[in-house]
Amino acid sequence: MTSAAAHPSAPATSATREPMLRAEGVSMIFGRGDQAVNVLDNVSLEVGKGEFVCLLGPSGCGKSTMLNVIAGFLTPTSGRVLIDGQAVRGPDRRRVFVFQERGVFPWLTVEGNIGFGLFDLPQAERETRIAHYVEMVGLKGFEKAYPRELSGGMKQRVEVARALAVDPDMLYLDEPFGALDSITRLVMRSELLRIWEAERKTIIFVTHDIDEAVQLSDRVIVLSARPAKIQTIVDIDMPHPRDISSPRYLELRDGILDAIGLAHKV
Amino acid sequence: MLALLVLWHVAVRLQANPLLPGPLAVAGGLWELAVSGLLLRYVVASLFRVTWGFLLAALLAIPLGLAFGWYRRMELAFNPFIQILRPISPLAWIPIAILWFGVGDVAAIFLIFLASFLPLSVTAMNAVASIPDVYLNAGRNFGLRPSQVVFRVLYPAVMPQLIIGLRITLGIAWLVVVAAEMMAVNSGLGFLIVDARNAGNRYDLVVAGMVMIGVIGLLLDIGVRSLERIPSISWGYSDD
Ligand SMILES: Nc1ncnc2c1ncn2[C@@H]1O[C@H](COP(=O)(O)OP(=O)(O)OP(=O)(O)O)[C@@H](O)[C@H]1O
Ligand SMILES: [Mg+2]
């Protein structure tokens, strides 16, 4: 179950799945000279098709940076990211990013936001798609509402729906539920799992919340503090829905706590 | 409002040698101007100049400012230039405007253009520079071509700030037209004020002109403000 990455530069993978995404020796240094900040240190990882992977690490370690590199918004200082064998050169609508800061467009309604990426579809099909995803994320009745009239959780759902509506192969979620209260967060997690099981997207989910990682993902990639290195990779071999008080759950969670070097007691 | 008018009336009445014409005299002046058709003609003349000067400035300054903000380098190259021009009051250009264009509409329009151009381009520039990266990144993520990013992300994202800029600048333009008309032309509300004084100290007409300037300035402001309530724009005015 727990496979510590002995050689951080060697790609770490869950052997059973065909790799879809592969990051090879990604390093990122911001600035130069005295001001240089070393954020990513030779990170290599693989993500299989249809897999739900969490990138877990302390705040400020470089998770968003890594996800931005993977998504093609940032070019790494060294290393590269391959998807289906092709180097990533920029963002692509087949792989949609859900931003940590609120990324819904405040000048568009819920409908407008969800349909944002559907500009090349015929009108009728666009409307069907929008209606479908409005329904899926439970925003029926709010189609004409502007983001400022929605709660934080609703806005986050709009953003997830906007990403899903273009039917991407992959979703990159950067702490999507970080700003939500704990109840809404739990609801959103199970909704995300429901969507993932229905649509089988490949998901890379960034979080600094250990429980969130263990509840959601097939595999947890644990990053160290800055500069981020892969510290360990943990397979979560539990079927959904997961019993978060089962011995196995606690064992996995405590394994990660150990790996990070945290005590189990507060 | 009514109380103020009454106060004005009483204050003027109490003085033997009033410093200002009373409200009744001013109303009489307005009536006289309206009947003679001068009022309408002057208001139209002033609005005509503001419209042209302001529109020309907006049409040039906004795209230019947006482009400068988009390509930060150009902004840096032009910044010292803008910083030197900015503190020069548009009124300081009056002699040059008359020299170049003679006394007439063009000189006044030129002055309004000058007064509007810098604030509008600076507003547009800052508005672009302050667009959060997430919006641009999201636009690119959905496969938008650069021209689509401009129309679907950049343009709506800068609207709220742009409208504030338009409102403030229109206010400035309205101030400048009055001043310009005092020197560079012989019609309009500004001219009315100087002319009424010169031609026999008709202070009732002077104040009537001032009242009209205030009323129209207020209406212009209300007009631009109403844009702020369009739903796709008003997001910038809430505390979201
Ligand atoms: N464009 C940049 N220029 C310079 N430094 C940057 C830049 N972007 C990120 N950093 C630095 O890189 C480090 C990692 O940032 P990053 O946003 O990736 O962290 P994170 O793991 O996502 O943190 P959080 O959990 O708080 O979101 C931070 O110290 C940050 O200051
Ligand atoms: Mg982050």
Coordinates of N, CA, C and O in Angstrom, one line a residue, chain B residues 91-154:
Chain B
L91 N -6.9 73.8 -19.7 CA -7.1 75.2 -19.9 C -5.9 75.9 -20.4 O -5.9 76.9 -21.1
A92 N -4.7 75.4 -20.0 CA -3.5 76.0 -20.4 C -3.3 75.9 -21.9 O -2.4 76.6 -22.5
W93 N -4.0 75.0 -22.5 CA -3.9 74.8 -23.9 C -4.8 75.8 -24.7 O -4.7 75.8 -26.0
I94 N -5.6 76.6 -24.1 CA -6.5 77.5 -24.8 C -5.8 78.4 -25.8 O -6.2 78.4 -27.0
P95 N -4.7 79.1 -25.4 CA -4.0 79.9 -26.4 C -3.6 79.1 -27.6 O -3.7 79.5 -28.8
I96 N -3.0 78.0 -27.4 CA -2.5 77.1 -28.5 C -3.7 76.6 -29.3 O -3.6 76.6 -30.6
A97 N -4.8 76.3 -28.7 CA -5.9 75.8 -29.5 C -6.4 76.9 -30.4 O -6.7 76.7 -31.5
I98 N -6.4 78.1 -29.9 CA -6.9 79.2 -30.7 C -5.9 79.5 -31.8 O -6.3 79.8 -33.0
L99 N -4.6 79.4 -31.5 CA -3.6 79.6 -32.5 C -3.7 78.6 -33.6 O -3.7 79.0 -34.8
W100 N -4.0 77.4 -33.3 CA -4.0 76.3 -34.3 C -5.4 76.3 -35.1 O -5.4 76.1 -36.2
F101 N -6.5 76.5 -34.3 CA -7.8 76.3 -34.9 C -8.6 77.6 -35.1 O -9.7 77.5 -35.6
G102 N -8.1 78.7 -34.6 CA -8.9 79.9 -34.6 C -10.0 79.8 -33.6 O -10.2 78.8 -32.9
V103 N -10.8 81.0 -33.5 CA -11.9 81.0 -32.6 C -13.0 80.2 -33.2 O -13.4 80.5 -34.3
G104 N -13.5 79.1 -32.6 CA -14.6 78.4 -33.2 C -14.7 77.0 -32.5 O -14.0 76.7 -31.6
D105 N -15.7 76.2 -33.1 CA -16.0 74.9 -32.6 C -14.7 74.0 -32.5 O -14.6 73.3 -31.5
V106 N -13.9 74.0 -33.5 CA -12.8 73.1 -33.5 C -11.9 73.3 -32.3 O -11.4 72.3 -31.7
A107 N -11.6 74.5 -32.0 CA -10.7 74.8 -30.9 C -11.3 74.3 -29.6 O -10.6 73.6 -28.8
A108 N -12.6 74.5 -29.4 CA -13.3 74.0 -28.2 C -13.3 72.5 -28.1 O -13.0 71.9 -27.1
I109 N -13.6 71.9 -29.3 CA -13.6 70.4 -29.3 C -12.2 69.8 -29.0 O -12.0 68.9 -28.3
F110 N -11.2 70.5 -29.6 CA -9.8 70.1 -29.4 C -9.5 70.1 -27.9 O -8.9 69.2 -27.3
L111 N -9.9 71.2 -27.2 CA -9.6 71.3 -25.8 C -10.3 70.2 -25.0 O -9.7 69.6 -24.0
I112 N -11.6 69.9 -25.3 CA -12.3 68.8 -24.6 C -11.6 67.5 -24.9 O -11.5 66.6 -24.0
F113 N -11.2 67.3 -26.1 CA -10.5 66.1 -26.5 C -9.3 65.9 -25.6 O -9.1 64.9 -25.0
L114 N -8.5 67.0 -25.5 CA -7.3 66.9 -24.7 C -7.6 66.6 -23.3 O -6.9 65.8 -22.7
A115 N -8.6 67.2 -22.8 CA -8.9 67.1 -21.3 C -9.4 65.6 -21.1 O -9.2 65.1 -20.0
S116 N -10.0 65.0 -22.1 CA -10.6 63.7 -21.9 C -9.6 62.6 -22.2 O -9.7 61.5 -21.6
F117 N -8.7 62.9 -23.1 CA -7.9 61.8 -23.6 C -7.0 61.1 -22.5 O -7.0 59.9 -22.4
L118 N -6.3 61.9 -21.7 CA -5.4 61.3 -20.8 C -6.1 60.5 -19.7 O -5.8 59.4 -19.4
P119 N -7.1 61.1 -19.0 CA -7.8 60.3 -18.0 C -8.4 59.0 -18.5 O -8.3 58.0 -17.9
L120 N -8.9 59.1 -19.7 CA -9.5 57.9 -20.3 C -8.5 56.8 -20.6 O -8.6 55.6 -20.3
S121 N -7.4 57.2 -21.2 CA -6.4 56.2 -21.6 C -5.7 55.6 -20.3 O -5.5 54.4 -20.2
V122 N -5.5 56.5 -19.3 CA -4.9 56.0 -18.0 C -5.9 55.0 -17.4 O -5.5 53.9 -16.9
T123 N -7.2 55.3 -17.3 CA -8.1 54.4 -16.8 C -8.1 53.1 -17.5 O -8.1 52.0 -16.9
A124 N -8.2 53.1 -18.8 CA -8.2 51.9 -19.6 C -7.0 51.1 -19.3 O -7.0 49.8 -19.1
M125 N -5.8 51.7 -19.2 CA -4.6 51.0 -19.0 C -4.6 50.3 -17.7 O -4.2 49.1 -17.6
N126 N -5.0 51.1 -16.6 CA -5.0 50.5 -15.3 C -6.0 49.3 -15.2 O -5.8 48.4 -14.5
A127 N -7.1 49.5 -15.9 CA -8.2 48.5 -15.8 C -7.7 47.2 -16.4 O -7.9 46.1 -15.8
V128 N -7.0 47.3 -17.5 CA -6.4 46.0 -18.1 C -5.4 45.4 -17.1 O -5.4 44.2 -16.9
A129 N -4.5 46.3 -16.6 CA -3.4 45.7 -15.8 C -4.0 45.1 -14.5 O -3.4 44.2 -14.0
S130 N -5.2 45.4 -14.1 CA -5.7 44.9 -12.9 C -6.6 43.7 -13.1 O -7.3 43.2 -12.1
I131 N -6.8 43.2 -14.3 CA -7.6 42.0 -14.5 C -6.9 40.8 -13.8 O -5.8 40.6 -14.1
P132 N -7.6 40.1 -12.9 CA -7.0 39.0 -12.3 C -6.6 37.9 -13.3 O -7.3 37.7 -14.3
D133 N -5.5 37.3 -13.1 CA -4.9 36.3 -14.0 C -5.9 35.2 -14.2 O -6.0 34.6 -15.3
V134 N -6.7 34.8 -13.2 CA -7.6 33.7 -13.3 C -8.5 33.8 -14.5 O -8.8 32.9 -15.2
Y135 N -9.0 35.1 -14.7 CA -10.0 35.2 -15.8 C -9.3 35.0 -17.2 O -9.9 34.3 -18.1
L136 N -8.1 35.5 -17.3 CA -7.4 35.4 -18.6 C -7.0 33.9 -18.8 O -7.2 33.4 -19.9
N137 N -6.6 33.3 -17.7 CA -6.2 31.9 -17.8 C -7.4 31.0 -18.1 O -7.3 30.1 -19.0
A138 N -8.5 31.3 -17.5 CA -9.7 30.5 -17.8 C -10.1 30.7 -19.3 O -10.4 29.8 -20.0
G139 N -10.0 31.9 -19.8 CA -10.3 32.2 -21.2 C -9.4 31.4 -22.1 O -9.9 30.7 -23.0
R140 N -8.1 31.4 -21.8 CA -7.2 30.6 -22.6 C -7.5 29.1 -22.5 O -7.4 28.4 -23.4
N141 N -7.9 28.7 -21.3 CA -8.1 27.3 -21.0 C -9.2 26.7 -21.9 O -9.2 25.6 -22.4
F142 N -10.2 27.6 -22.2 CA -11.3 27.1 -23.0 C -11.1 27.2 -24.5 O -12.0 27.2 -25.3
G143 N -9.8 27.5 -24.9 CA -9.5 27.4 -26.3 C -9.8 28.7 -27.0 O -10.0 28.7 -28.2
L144 N -9.9 29.8 -26.3 CA -10.2 31.1 -27.0 C -9.0 31.6 -27.8 O -7.9 31.5 -27.2
R145 N -9.2 32.0 -29.0 CA -8.2 32.7 -29.7 C -7.9 34.1 -29.1 O -8.8 34.6 -28.4
P146 N -6.8 34.7 -29.3 CA -6.5 36.0 -28.7 C -7.6 37.0 -28.9 O -7.9 37.7 -28.0
S147 N -8.1 37.1 -30.1 CA -9.1 38.1 -30.3 C -10.4 37.8 -29.5 O -11.1 38.7 -29.0
Q148 N -10.7 36.5 -29.3 CA -11.8 36.1 -28.5 C -11.6 36.4 -27.0 O -12.5 36.8 -26.3
V149 N -10.3 36.3 -26.6 CA -10.0 36.6 -25.2 C -10.3 38.1 -25.0 O -10.9 38.5 -24.0
V150 N -9.9 38.9 -26.0 CA -10.2 40.4 -25.9 C -11.7 40.6 -25.8 O -12.1 41.4 -24.9
F151 N -12.5 40.0 -26.6 CA -13.9 40.4 -26.6 C -14.7 39.7 -25.5 O -15.7 40.2 -25.0
R152 N -14.3 38.5 -25.1 CA -15.1 37.7 -24.1 C -14.5 37.8 -22.7 O -15.3 37.5 -21.8
V153 N -13.3 38.2 -22.5 CA -12.8 38.3 -21.2 C -12.3 39.7 -20.9 O -12.8 40.4 -20.0
L154 N -11.4 40.2 -21.7 CA -10.8 41.5 -21.4 C -11.8 42.6 -21.3 O -11.9 43.4 -20.4

